[in-house]
mmCIF file of C-alpha atoms in Angstrom:
data_model
loop_
_atom_site.group_PDB
_atom_site.id
_atom_site.type_symbol
_atom_site.label_atom_id
_atom_site.label_comp_id
_atom_site.label_asym_id
_atom_site.label_seq_id
_atom_site.Cartn_x
_atom_site.Cartn_y
_atom_site.Cartn_z
ATOM 1 C CA MET A 21 7.126 -19.705 -6.060
ATOM 2 C CA GLU A 22 5.819 -18.221 -2.832
ATOM 3 C CA ILE A 23 4.017 -14.873 -2.953
ATOM 4 C CA MET A 24 3.080 -12.953 0.183
ATOM 5 C CA MET A 25 1.461 -9.588 0.613
ATOM 6 C CA PHE A 26 0.751 -7.864 3.901
ATOM 7 C CA VAL A 27 -1.439 -4.779 3.973
ATOM 8 C CA VAL A 28 -2.291 -2.900 7.136
ATOM 9 C CA ALA A 29 -4.777 -0.108 6.559
ATOM 10 C CA ASP A 30 -6.121 0.911 9.950
ATOM 11 C CA PRO A 31 -6.271 4.706 10.172
ATOM 12 C CA GLU A 32 -6.681 4.391 13.942
ATOM 13 C CA VAL A 33 -3.185 2.892 14.334
ATOM 14 C CA ASP A 34 -0.430 5.450 14.747
ATOM 15 C CA ALA A 35 2.881 4.529 13.096
ATOM 16 C CA GLY A 36 4.502 4.988 16.498
ATOM 17 C CA GLU A 37 2.461 2.045 17.810
ATOM 18 C CA VAL A 38 3.967 -0.391 15.286
ATOM 19 C CA ASP A 39 6.901 -2.542 16.413
ATOM 20 C CA GLN A 40 9.384 -1.282 13.815
ATOM 21 C CA GLU A 41 12.061 -3.766 14.951
ATOM 22 C CA ALA A 42 9.708 -6.695 14.257
ATOM 23 C CA VAL A 43 8.794 -5.258 10.862
ATOM 24 C CA ALA A 44 12.477 -4.786 9.973
ATOM 25 C CA ALA A 45 13.254 -8.361 11.089
ATOM 26 C CA MET A 46 10.450 -9.716 8.896
ATOM 27 C CA ASP A 47 11.719 -7.642 5.949
ATOM 28 C CA ARG A 48 15.265 -9.007 6.443
ATOM 29 C CA GLU A 49 13.974 -12.582 6.575
ATOM 30 C CA LEU A 50 11.958 -12.127 3.389
ATOM 31 C CA GLU A 51 14.949 -10.492 1.662
ATOM 32 C CA GLU A 52 17.179 -13.421 2.654
ATOM 33 C CA ARG A 53 14.627 -15.830 1.141
ATOM 34 C CA GLY A 54 14.589 -13.729 -2.015
ATOM 35 C CA THR A 55 10.853 -13.106 -1.724
ATOM 36 C CA LEU A 56 10.785 -9.428 -0.748
ATOM 37 C CA LYS A 57 10.730 -7.144 -3.753
ATOM 38 C CA ARG A 58 9.634 -3.894 -2.151
ATOM 39 C CA ALA A 59 8.197 -2.713 1.158
ATOM 40 C CA MET A 60 6.674 0.671 1.829
ATOM 41 C CA ARG A 61 3.910 2.228 3.865
ATOM 42 C CA LEU A 62 0.609 2.874 2.127
ATOM 43 C CA ARG A 63 -0.827 6.378 1.892
ATOM 44 C CA PRO A 64 -4.244 7.052 3.500
ATOM 45 C CA ALA A 65 -7.262 5.946 1.459
ATOM 46 C CA ALA A 66 -8.430 9.574 1.269
ATOM 47 C CA GLU A 67 -5.393 10.282 -0.955
ATOM 48 C CA ALA A 68 -6.133 7.468 -3.423
ATOM 49 C CA THR A 69 -6.303 8.263 -7.134
ATOM 50 C CA THR A 70 -7.385 6.476 -10.282
ATOM 51 C CA VAL A 71 -5.041 6.642 -13.261
ATOM 52 C CA ARG A 72 -6.413 6.013 -16.775
ATOM 53 C CA VAL A 73 -5.059 6.392 -20.265
ATOM 54 C CA ARG A 74 -7.701 7.499 -22.783
ATOM 55 C CA GLY A 75 -6.810 8.369 -26.336
ATOM 56 C CA GLY A 76 -3.152 8.597 -25.356
ATOM 57 C CA ALA A 77 -3.854 11.148 -22.609
ATOM 58 C CA ILE A 78 -3.219 10.327 -18.946
ATOM 59 C CA GLU A 79 -6.160 11.105 -16.661
ATOM 60 C CA ILE A 80 -5.618 11.214 -12.878
ATOM 61 C CA ARG A 81 -8.690 11.587 -10.682
ATOM 62 C CA PRO A 82 -9.276 11.329 -6.946
ATOM 63 C CA VAL A 83 -11.126 8.225 -5.786
ATOM 64 C CA TRP A 84 -12.723 9.913 -2.758
ATOM 65 C CA PRO A 85 -15.439 10.871 -2.301
ATOM 66 C CA LEU A 86 -16.912 8.000 -4.246
ATOM 67 C CA ASP A 87 -19.147 9.057 -7.094
ATOM 68 C CA GLU A 88 -22.376 7.229 -6.223
ATOM 69 C CA GLY A 89 -23.767 7.865 -9.722
ATOM 70 C CA LYS A 90 -21.242 5.652 -11.505
#
């Protein structure tokens, strides 16, 4: 089984600068091979959250800014 993961997380790159045709072609090729399960753009790191389940309760907290004390 072949597993691939591509992550691009450069906040300086505007989505308009990405060759969408090349990305779509790569997605089609991976789909044809049966290796692509899902493809989507990541949200900015500043929007990241941590999800925990404690005592049956779901706790969602922002990751940023990092808590230096932990």
